[in-house]
């Protein structure tokens, strides 16, 4: 069997099928699901050795589990990270990655354009524990520089942003963070590990909601934190062990099996998105289309430099504000109304009244989220059927 060092040299599609597999004594083809809370030891001496670390085996599934470990190893290979820790959801990953780095008196700088729950963690949760935060326009590097303080420990961003698909210069923000003695964490959900590599661009930590493209079939929640061994040891390992947002072995098994098809799914979803974005761009009822690799995207050049592709999500403004967006959406039948993304099914969200409703109109305006904006996560359907469906939406606002 290929040893772990050789697996690092494999290409992503191969890593996603074989990476990190642990086989039991039965030699099963498909990865086994170890649905167990704990582990037994042949002797007290063996138990002692597990706890001292002399025998690096499993102890308890809040700490680690063979199926979860396979998922973590496969994700680490794909990301090119030394270490990975899985969590029960994407928000558990974001919260652990951020909270694990700070103490009272520290300061966090983050982009304003964050997923609503991430914004809650930075703007409301962390200040309750004495960690102040400053939110900046992520596309303005001067604002990042100006926001840095001597006590800034964490810099946090997502790119492309949810839902307006702004592109933030990860390499430039990493440099600003490092010059100020802080570490950069990137939420890479929209790009997936296949289309953008934040660690290569200088980030110190990458987080994912595995609920999105990694599962990609609408079944389980999950999250993962990826970084150097040093970062995980210093900031993540103990936080997760002692506070317990562990990924269940069942969910880890679903995610592990899903990774086998990640390349095929993401590439097909992306091909559908490129075609759909071009179609929407030609419609007079659509005021604006935002898709990272389109020439009319405000950060097109940066997207081309930083990303290997635009991904499967498109944001667009329907003429007529909220009423136009609702009429358009309610006329669709194949594309489903849902706040999720990355799924095999195409999903449509109205951020202003759902995912970004809580942040209020001022924050939405600051983030460029209009009342007519829709976010479409393109799925795996035949793209001609998606376009026919969108034509019904267009007709409803004409
Ligand atoms: C950018 C981003 N980060 C984090 C999350 C949270 O992930 P989860 O729902 O798995 O907790 C989501 C989605 O919900 C997201 O879109």
CSV table of C-alpha atoms and ligand atoms in Angstrom, one decimal:
chain,number,residue,atom,x,y,z
A,1,UNK,CA,0.0,0.0,0.0
A,2,UNK,CA,1.2,3.5,-0.8
A,3,UNK,CA,2.7,5.0,2.3
A,4,UNK,CA,1.6,8.4,3.6
A,5,UNK,CA,4.6,10.2,2.1
A,6,UNK,CA,3.9,8.9,-1.4
A,7,UNK,CA,0.2,9.9,-1.0
A,8,UNK,CA,1.3,13.6,-0.8
A,9,UNK,CA,2.7,13.3,-4.4
A,10,UNK,CA,-0.6,11.9,-5.8
A,11,UNK,CA,-2.9,14.2,-7.7
A,12,UNK,CA,-6.1,15.5,-6.0
A,13,UNK,CA,-8.6,13.1,-7.7
A,14,UNK,CA,-6.4,10.1,-6.6
A,15,UNK,CA,-5.9,11.4,-3.1
A,16,UNK,CA,-9.7,11.8,-2.8
A,17,UNK,CA,-10.2,8.1,-3.6
A,18,UNK,CA,-7.3,6.5,-1.7
A,19,UNK,CA,-5.9,9.1,0.7
A,20,UNK,CA,-5.8,8.2,4.4
A,21,UNK,CA,-7.5,4.8,4.1
A,22,UNK,CA,-7.0,2.6,7.2
A,23,UNK,CA,-7.9,-1.1,6.5
A,24,UNK,CA,-9.0,-3.4,9.3
A,25,UNK,CA,-7.9,-7.1,9.6
A,26,UNK,CA,-10.7,-7.9,7.1
A,27,UNK,CA,-9.2,-6.0,4.2
A,28,UNK,CA,-12.4,-4.3,3.2
A,29,UNK,CA,-12.5,-2.3,-0.1
A,30,UNK,CA,-14.6,0.5,1.2
A,31,UNK,CA,-13.6,2.4,4.3
A,32,UNK,CA,-15.1,0.9,7.5
A,33,UNK,CA,-17.5,2.8,9.8
A,34,UNK,CA,-16.2,2.5,13.3
A,35,UNK,CA,-19.4,3.4,15.2
A,36,UNK,CA,-17.9,3.2,18.6
A,37,UNK,CA,-17.6,5.7,21.5
A,38,UNK,CA,-14.5,4.0,23.1
A,39,UNK,CA,-11.8,1.4,22.7
A,40,UNK,CA,-10.7,-1.5,24.9
A,41,UNK,CA,-7.1,-2.3,25.9
A,42,UNK,CA,-5.7,-5.8,26.5
A,43,UNK,CA,-4.0,-4.8,29.8
A,44,UNK,CA,-3.8,-1.9,32.2
A,45,UNK,CA,-0.2,-1.3,31.0
A,46,UNK,CA,-1.6,-0.9,27.4
A,47,UNK,CA,-4.2,1.6,28.7
A,48,UNK,CA,-1.5,3.5,30.5
A,49,UNK,CA,0.6,3.6,27.3
A,50,UNK,CA,-2.3,5.1,25.3
A,51,UNK,CA,-2.8,7.8,27.9
A,52,UNK,CA,0.9,8.7,28.1
A,53,UNK,CA,1.1,8.8,24.3
A,54,UNK,CA,3.8,6.0,24.2
A,55,UNK,CA,1.2,4.0,22.2
A,56,UNK,CA,-0.4,6.4,19.7
A,57,UNK,CA,-3.8,4.5,19.4
A,58,UNK,CA,-7.3,5.6,19.9
A,59,UNK,CA,-8.7,6.4,23.4
A,60,UNK,CA,-12.2,7.9,23.1
A,61,UNK,CA,-14.2,9.2,20.1
A,62,UNK,CA,-14.5,12.7,21.5
A,63,UNK,CA,-10.7,12.8,20.9
A,64,UNK,CA,-10.4,10.7,17.8
A,65,UNK,CA,-11.9,7.8,16.0
A,66,UNK,CA,-10.6,5.6,13.0
A,67,UNK,CA,-13.3,6.8,10.6
A,68,UNK,CA,-12.9,10.4,11.6
A,69,UNK,CA,-9.1,10.0,11.3
A,70,UNK,CA,-9.4,8.7,7.7
A,71,UNK,CA,-11.6,11.8,6.9
A,72,UNK,CA,-9.1,14.1,8.5
A,73,UNK,CA,-6.1,12.5,6.7
A,74,UNK,CA,-7.8,12.7,3.3
A,75,UNK,CA,-8.7,16.4,3.8
A,76,UNK,CA,-5.2,17.2,5.0
A,77,UNK,CA,-3.7,15.5,1.8
A,78,UNK,CA,-6.1,17.4,-0.4
A,79,UNK,CA,-5.4,20.8,1.2
A,80,UNK,CA,-1.6,20.2,1.5
A,81,UNK,CA,-1.9,20.8,5.2
A,82,UNK,CA,0.2,19.0,7.9
A,83,UNK,CA,-2.7,18.5,10.1
A,84,UNK,CA,-6.5,18.4,10.2
A,85,UNK,CA,-9.2,18.2,12.9
A,86,UNK,CA,-12.8,17.4,12.0
A,87,UNK,CA,-15.8,19.0,13.8
A,88,UNK,CA,-19.5,18.5,14.1
A,89,UNK,CA,-20.3,21.4,11.7
A,90,UNK,CA,-18.7,24.2,9.8
A,91,UNK,CA,-19.6,26.7,12.5
A,92,UNK,CA,-18.0,24.4,15.1
A,93,UNK,CA,-14.8,24.6,13.0
A,94,UNK,CA,-14.9,28.4,12.6
A,95,UNK,CA,-15.6,28.9,16.3
A,96,UNK,CA,-12.9,26.5,17.5
A,97,UNK,CA,-10.3,27.9,15.0
A,98,UNK,CA,-11.0,31.5,16.1
A,99,UNK,CA,-11.6,31.1,19.9
A,100,UNK,CA,-8.7,28.7,20.2
A,101,UNK,CA,-6.3,31.5,19.2
A,102,UNK,CA,-7.4,34.3,21.6
A,103,UNK,CA,-7.7,35.3,25.2
A,104,UNK,CA,-9.2,38.3,26.9
A,105,UNK,CA,-7.5,41.5,25.8
A,106,UNK,CA,-6.7,40.3,22.3
A,107,UNK,CA,-8.1,41.8,19.1
A,108,UNK,CA,-9.5,40.3,15.9
A,109,UNK,CA,-9.7,41.9,12.4
A,110,UNK,CA,-12.2,40.4,10.0
A,111,UNK,CA,-13.9,41.3,6.7
A,112,UNK,CA,-17.4,42.7,6.9
A,113,UNK,CA,-18.6,40.3,4.2
A,114,UNK,CA,-18.8,37.2,6.3
A,115,UNK,CA,-21.5,34.5,6.5
A,116,UNK,CA,-24.0,35.7,9.2
A,117,UNK,CA,-23.1,33.1,11.9
A,118,UNK,CA,-19.3,33.8,11.4
A,119,UNK,CA,-20.2,37.5,11.8
A,120,UNK,CA,-22.0,36.7,15.1
A,121,UNK,CA,-18.9,34.9,16.4
A,122,UNK,CA,-16.6,37.8,15.6
A,123,UNK,CA,-19.0,40.7,16.4
A,124,UNK,CA,-21.0,39.4,19.4
A,125,UNK,CA,-19.5,36.3,20.9
A,126,UNK,CA,-15.8,37.1,21.1
A,127,UNK,CA,-16.4,40.6,22.6
A,128,UNK,CA,-18.4,39.0,25.4
A,129,UNK,CA,-15.1,37.3,26.5
A,130,UNK,CA,-13.0,40.5,26.2
A,131,UNK,CA,-11.8,40.0,22.6
A,132,UNK,CA,-12.5,43.2,20.6
A,133,UNK,CA,-13.1,43.0,16.9
A,134,UNK,CA,-12.8,45.4,13.9
A,135,UNK,CA,-14.6,44.7,10.7
A,136,UNK,CA,-13.2,46.1,7.4
A,137,UNK,CA,-14.1,46.2,3.7
A,138,UNK,CA,-12.1,43.1,2.8
A,139,UNK,CA,-11.4,44.4,-0.7
A,140,UNK,CA,-9.6,47.5,0.6
A,141,UNK,CA,-6.1,46.6,1.8
A,142,UNK,CA,-5.6,50.0,3.4
A,143,UNK,CA,-8.5,49.2,5.8
A,144,UNK,CA,-6.9,45.9,6.8
A,145,UNK,CA,-3.6,47.8,7.5
A,146,UNK,CA,-5.3,50.5,9.4
A,147,UNK,CA,-7.3,48.1,11.6
A,148,UNK,CA,-4.2,46.2,12.9
A,149,UNK,CA,-3.3,46.9,16.5
A,150,UNK,CA,-0.4,45.7,18.6
A,151,UNK,CA,-2.8,43.1,20.3
A,152,UNK,CA,-4.3,41.8,17.0
A,153,UNK,CA,-3.9,38.0,17.1
A,154,UNK,CA,-6.4,36.8,14.5
A,155,UNK,CA,-7.2,38.0,11.0
A,156,UNK,CA,-10.2,36.3,9.4
A,157,UNK,CA,-11.9,36.3,6.0
A,158,UNK,CA,-13.8,34.2,3.5
A,159,UNK,CA,-13.2,34.5,-0.2
A,160,UNK,CA,-15.2,34.4,-2.4
A,161,UNK,CA,-17.6,35.9,0.1
A,162,UNK,CA,-21.1,34.7,0.9
A,163,UNK,CA,-23.3,35.8,-0.9
A,164,UNK,CA,-21.9,38.6,-3.0
A,165,UNK,CA,-18.8,36.7,-4.2
A,166,UNK,CA,-16.3,39.4,-3.4
A,167,UNK,CA,-12.7,38.3,-3.9
A,168,UNK,CA,-10.2,39.2,-1.1
A,169,UNK,CA,-6.5,39.2,-1.8
A,170,UNK,CA,-5.4,36.3,0.5
A,171,UNK,CA,-1.7,36.7,-0.1
A,172,UNK,CA,-1.8,40.5,0.6
A,173,UNK,CA,-3.9,40.1,3.8
A,174,UNK,CA,-1.6,37.3,5.0
A,175,UNK,CA,1.3,39.6,4.6
A,176,UNK,CA,-0.4,42.4,6.6
A,177,UNK,CA,-1.4,39.9,9.3
A,178,UNK,CA,2.1,38.5,9.6
A,179,UNK,CA,3.7,41.9,9.7
A,180,UNK,CA,1.4,42.8,12.6
A,181,UNK,CA,2.3,39.5,14.4
A,182,UNK,CA,-1.2,38.0,13.8
A,183,UNK,CA,-2.3,34.8,12.0
A,184,UNK,CA,-4.7,34.5,9.1
A,185,UNK,CA,-7.6,32.1,9.1
A,186,UNK,CA,-9.5,31.6,5.8
A,187,UNK,CA,-13.0,30.2,5.4
A,188,UNK,CA,-12.6,28.5,2.0
A,189,UNK,CA,-16.1,27.1,1.7
A,190,UNK,CA,-17.1,28.7,-1.6
A,191,UNK,CA,-13.8,27.8,-3.4
A,192,UNK,CA,-13.4,24.2,-2.0
A,193,UNK,CA,-9.9,22.8,-1.7
A,194,UNK,CA,-9.9,22.1,-5.4
A,195,UNK,CA,-10.2,25.7,-6.6
A,196,UNK,CA,-8.2,27.7,-4.1
A,197,UNK,CA,-5.3,26.9,-1.7
A,198,UNK,CA,-5.1,29.5,1.1
A,199,UNK,CA,-2.2,27.8,2.8
A,200,UNK,CA,-0.1,28.2,-0.4
A,201,UNK,CA,-1.2,31.9,-0.5
A,202,UNK,CA,0.2,32.4,3.0
A,203,UNK,CA,-2.8,31.7,5.3
A,204,UNK,CA,-2.1,29.9,8.6
A,205,UNK,CA,-5.4,28.1,9.0
A,206,UNK,CA,-8.2,27.0,6.7
A,207,UNK,CA,-11.7,26.1,7.7
A,208,UNK,CA,-14.5,24.4,5.9
A,209,UNK,CA,-18.2,23.6,6.3
A,210,UNK,CA,-18.0,20.0,5.0
A,211,UNK,CA,-21.8,20.3,5.0
A,212,UNK,CA,-21.4,22.0,1.7
A,213,UNK,CA,-19.5,20.6,-1.3
A,214,UNK,CA,-17.7,17.9,0.6
A,215,UNK,CA,-21.0,16.1,1.4
A,216,UNK,CA,-22.6,17.7,-1.6
A,217,UNK,CA,-25.7,15.5,-1.4
A,218,UNK,CA,-27.6,17.3,1.4
A,219,UNK,CA,-27.2,14.7,4.1
A,220,UNK,CA,-24.9,15.4,7.0
A,221,UNK,CA,-23.3,18.4,8.8
A,222,UNK,CA,-19.5,18.5,9.3
A,223,UNK,CA,-16.5,20.8,9.5
A,224,UNK,CA,-12.8,20.7,9.3
A,225,UNK,CA,-9.8,22.8,10.5
A,226,UNK,CA,-6.5,22.5,8.6
A,227,UNK,CA,-3.2,24.0,9.5
A,228,UNK,CA,0.4,23.2,10.4
A,229,UNK,CA,1.0,20.7,13.2
A,230,UNK,CA,2.3,23.5,15.4
A,231,UNK,CA,-0.9,25.6,14.8
A,232,UNK,CA,-3.2,22.7,15.6
A,233,UNK,CA,-1.2,21.8,18.7
A,234,UNK,CA,-1.1,25.3,20.0
A,235,UNK,CA,-4.7,26.5,19.2
A,236,UNK,CA,-7.0,23.7,18.2
A,237,UNK,CA,-6.1,20.3,19.7
A,238,UNK,CA,-7.0,20.9,23.3
A,239,UNK,CA,-9.8,23.2,22.7
A,240,UNK,CA,-11.6,20.5,20.7
A,241,UNK,CA,-10.8,17.6,23.0
A,242,UNK,CA,-12.0,19.4,26.1
A,243,UNK,CA,-15.0,21.3,24.7
A,244,UNK,CA,-16.2,18.4,22.5
A,245,UNK,CA,-17.7,19.5,19.2
A,246,UNK,CA,-16.7,16.2,17.7
A,247,UNK,CA,-17.7,14.9,14.3
A,248,UNK,CA,-19.8,11.7,14.6
A,249,UNK,CA,-18.1,8.6,13.0
A,250,UNK,CA,-21.3,8.1,11.0
A,251,UNK,CA,-21.1,11.6,9.5
A,252,UNK,CA,-17.3,11.2,9.0
A,253,UNK,CA,-18.0,8.0,7.0
A,254,UNK,CA,-20.6,9.8,4.8
A,255,UNK,CA,-18.1,12.6,4.2
A,256,UNK,CA,-15.2,10.3,3.5
A,257,UNK,CA,-17.2,8.4,0.8
A,258,UNK,CA,-18.4,11.8,-0.6
A,259,UNK,CA,-14.8,12.9,-1.0
A,260,UNK,CA,-14.3,10.2,-3.6
A,261,UNK,CA,-16.5,12.0,-6.0
A,262,UNK,CA,-15.7,15.6,-5.0
A,263,UNK,CA,-13.6,16.4,-8.2
A,264,UNK,CA,-16.2,15.1,-10.5
A,265,UNK,CA,-19.1,16.9,-8.8
A,266,UNK,CA,-17.3,20.3,-8.3
A,267,UNK,CA,-16.0,20.4,-11.9
A,268,UNK,CA,-19.5,19.6,-13.3
A,269,UNK,CA,-21.2,22.1,-11.0
A,270,UNK,CA,-18.7,24.7,-12.0
A,271,UNK,CA,-19.2,24.0,-15.8
A,272,UNK,CA,-23.0,24.5,-15.2
A,273,UNK,CA,-22.4,27.7,-13.2
A,274,UNK,CA,-20.2,29.2,-16.0
A,275,UNK,CA,-23.0,28.5,-18.6
A,276,UNK,CA,-25.8,29.7,-16.3
A,277,UNK,CA,-23.9,33.0,-15.4
A,278,UNK,CA,-23.5,33.7,-19.1
A,279,UNK,CA,-27.2,33.1,-19.7
A,280,UNK,CA,-28.2,35.4,-16.8
A,281,UNK,CA,-25.8,38.0,-18.0
A,282,UNK,CA,-27.7,38.3,-21.3
A,283,UNK,CA,-31.1,38.9,-19.7
A,284,UNK,CA,-32.4,42.5,-19.4
A,285,UNK,CA,-34.4,41.5,-16.3
A,286,UNK,CA,-31.2,40.7,-14.5
A,287,UNK,CA,-29.4,43.9,-13.4
A,288,UNK,CA,-26.1,42.5,-12.4
A,289,UNK,CA,-24.4,39.0,-12.4
A,290,UNK,CA,-21.5,38.3,-10.0
A,291,UNK,CA,-19.4,35.3,-10.9
A,292,UNK,CA,-15.6,35.4,-10.1
A,293,UNK,CA,-14.2,34.4,-13.5
A,294,UNK,CA,-16.5,36.6,-15.6
A,295,UNK,CA,-14.7,39.6,-17.1
A,296,UNK,CA,-17.3,42.0,-15.5
A,297,UNK,CA,-16.6,40.8,-12.0
A,298,UNK,CA,-15.1,43.7,-10.0
A,299,UNK,CA,-12.1,41.6,-8.9
A,300,UNK,CA,-11.8,39.5,-12.0
A,301,UNK,CA,-8.0,39.8,-12.3
A,302,UNK,CA,-7.5,38.8,-8.7
A,303,UNK,CA,-9.9,35.9,-9.0
A,304,UNK,CA,-8.0,34.6,-12.0
A,305,UNK,CA,-4.7,34.9,-10.1
A,306,UNK,CA,-5.9,33.4,-6.8
A,307,UNK,CA,-8.4,30.8,-7.9
A,308,UNK,CA,-8.3,27.8,-10.3
A,309,UNK,CA,-12.0,28.3,-11.2
A,310,UNK,CA,-15.0,30.4,-10.3
A,311,UNK,CA,-16.9,27.6,-8.4
A,312,UNK,CA,-20.5,26.7,-8.5
A,313,UNK,CA,-22.2,29.8,-6.9
A,314,UNK,CA,-23.5,32.8,-8.8
A,315,UNK,CA,-25.0,36.0,-7.2
A,316,UNK,CA,-27.3,38.2,-9.3
A,317,UNK,CA,-29.7,41.1,-8.9
A,318,UNK,CA,-33.2,40.7,-10.3
A,319,UNK,CA,-34.9,43.9,-11.5
A,320,UNK,CA,-37.7,45.1,-9.1
A,321,UNK,CA,-35.9,44.5,-5.8
A,322,UNK,CA,-37.4,42.0,-3.3
A,323,UNK,CA,-40.7,41.7,-5.2
A,324,UNK,CA,-38.8,40.9,-8.5
A,325,UNK,CA,-36.6,38.4,-6.8
A,326,UNK,CA,-39.5,36.7,-5.1
A,327,UNK,CA,-41.5,36.5,-8.3
A,328,UNK,CA,-38.5,35.1,-10.2
A,329,UNK,CA,-37.8,32.5,-7.5
A,330,UNK,CA,-41.4,31.4,-7.0
A,331,UNK,CA,-41.7,30.6,-10.8
A,332,UNK,CA,-38.9,28.0,-10.7
A,333,UNK,CA,-39.6,24.3,-10.4
A,334,UNK,CA,-36.3,22.4,-10.8
A,335,UNK,CA,-34.1,24.9,-8.8
A,336,UNK,CA,-35.2,24.6,-5.2
A,337,UNK,CA,-35.5,27.4,-2.7
A,338,UNK,CA,-33.1,26.6,0.1
A,339,UNK,CA,-30.4,28.4,2.2
A,340,UNK,CA,-27.8,25.6,1.6
A,341,UNK,CA,-25.1,25.4,-1.1
A,342,UNK,CA,-22.7,23.0,-2.8
A,343,UNK,CA,-25.5,20.4,-3.3
A,344,UNK,CA,-26.2,18.1,-6.2
A,345,UNK,CA,-29.5,19.9,-6.4
A,346,UNK,CA,-29.4,23.5,-7.6
A,347,UNK,CA,-30.4,25.7,-4.7
A,348,UNK,CA,-31.6,29.3,-4.6
A,349,UNK,CA,-31.4,31.7,-1.7
A,350,UNK,CA,-32.7,35.3,-1.1
A,351,UNK,CA,-29.9,36.4,1.4
A,352,UNK,CA,-31.6,39.6,2.5
A,353,UNK,CA,-34.6,37.8,4.0
A,354,UNK,CA,-32.8,34.5,5.1
A,355,UNK,CA,-29.1,34.0,5.7
A,356,UNK,CA,-28.4,37.8,6.0
A,357,UNK,CA,-31.7,38.9,7.5
A,358,UNK,CA,-30.3,39.1,11.1
A,359,UNK,CA,-27.5,41.6,10.3
A,360,UNK,CA,-30.0,44.3,9.3
A,361,UNK,CA,-30.3,46.7,6.3
A,362,UNK,CA,-27.3,48.9,7.2
A,363,UNK,CA,-24.8,45.9,7.4
A,364,UNK,CA,-26.4,44.4,4.2
A,365,UNK,CA,-26.0,47.7,2.3
A,366,UNK,CA,-22.3,47.9,3.5
A,367,UNK,CA,-21.8,44.4,2.2
A,368,UNK,CA,-23.4,45.0,-1.1
A,369,UNK,CA,-26.4,42.7,-0.5
A,370,UNK,CA,-29.3,44.2,-2.3
A,371,UNK,CA,-33.0,43.4,-1.9
A,372,UNK,CA,-33.1,42.0,-5.4
A,373,UNK,CA,-30.0,39.8,-4.9
A,374,UNK,CA,-30.3,36.0,-5.3
A,375,UNK,CA,-27.6,33.4,-4.7
A,376,UNK,CA,-27.7,30.4,-6.9
A,377,UNK,CA,-25.7,27.3,-6.1
A,378,UNK,CA,-25.6,25.3,-9.3
A,379,UNK,CA,-26.1,21.6,-8.9
A,380,UNK,CA,-25.5,18.5,-11.1
A,381,UNK,CA,-28.7,18.7,-13.2
A,382,UNK,CA,-28.5,19.0,-17.1
A,383,UNK,CA,-27.6,22.6,-17.6
A,384,UNK,CA,-30.3,22.9,-20.4
A,385,UNK,CA,-33.0,22.0,-17.8
A,386,UNK,CA,-31.6,24.7,-15.4
A,387,UNK,CA,-31.7,27.3,-18.2
A,388,UNK,CA,-35.2,26.3,-19.1
A,389,UNK,CA,-36.2,26.7,-15.4
A,390,UNK,CA,-34.5,30.1,-15.2
A,391,UNK,CA,-36.4,31.2,-18.4
A,392,UNK,CA,-39.6,30.7,-16.4
A,393,UNK,CA,-38.2,33.0,-13.7
A,394,UNK,CA,-37.3,35.6,-16.3
A,395,UNK,CA,-40.8,35.4,-17.7
A,396,UNK,CA,-42.4,36.0,-14.3
A,397,UNK,CA,-40.6,39.3,-13.9
A,398,UNK,CA,-41.0,40.5,-17.5
B,1,LIG,C1,-19.0,30.6,4.3
B,1,LIG,C2,-19.7,29.7,5.3
B,1,LIG,N1,-19.0,29.4,6.5
B,1,LIG,C3,-19.5,28.6,7.4
B,1,LIG,C4,-20.7,28.0,7.3
B,1,LIG,C5,-21.3,27.2,8.4
B,1,LIG,O1,-21.3,25.8,8.1
B,1,LIG,P1,-22.3,24.8,8.9
B,1,LIG,O2,-23.7,25.1,8.4
B,1,LIG,O3,-21.8,23.4,8.4
B,1,LIG,O4,-22.2,25.0,10.3
B,1,LIG,C6,-21.5,28.3,6.1
B,1,LIG,C7,-22.8,27.7,5.8
B,1,LIG,O5,-23.7,27.5,6.5
B,1,LIG,C8,-20.9,29.1,5.1
B,1,LIG,O6,-21.6,29.4,4.0
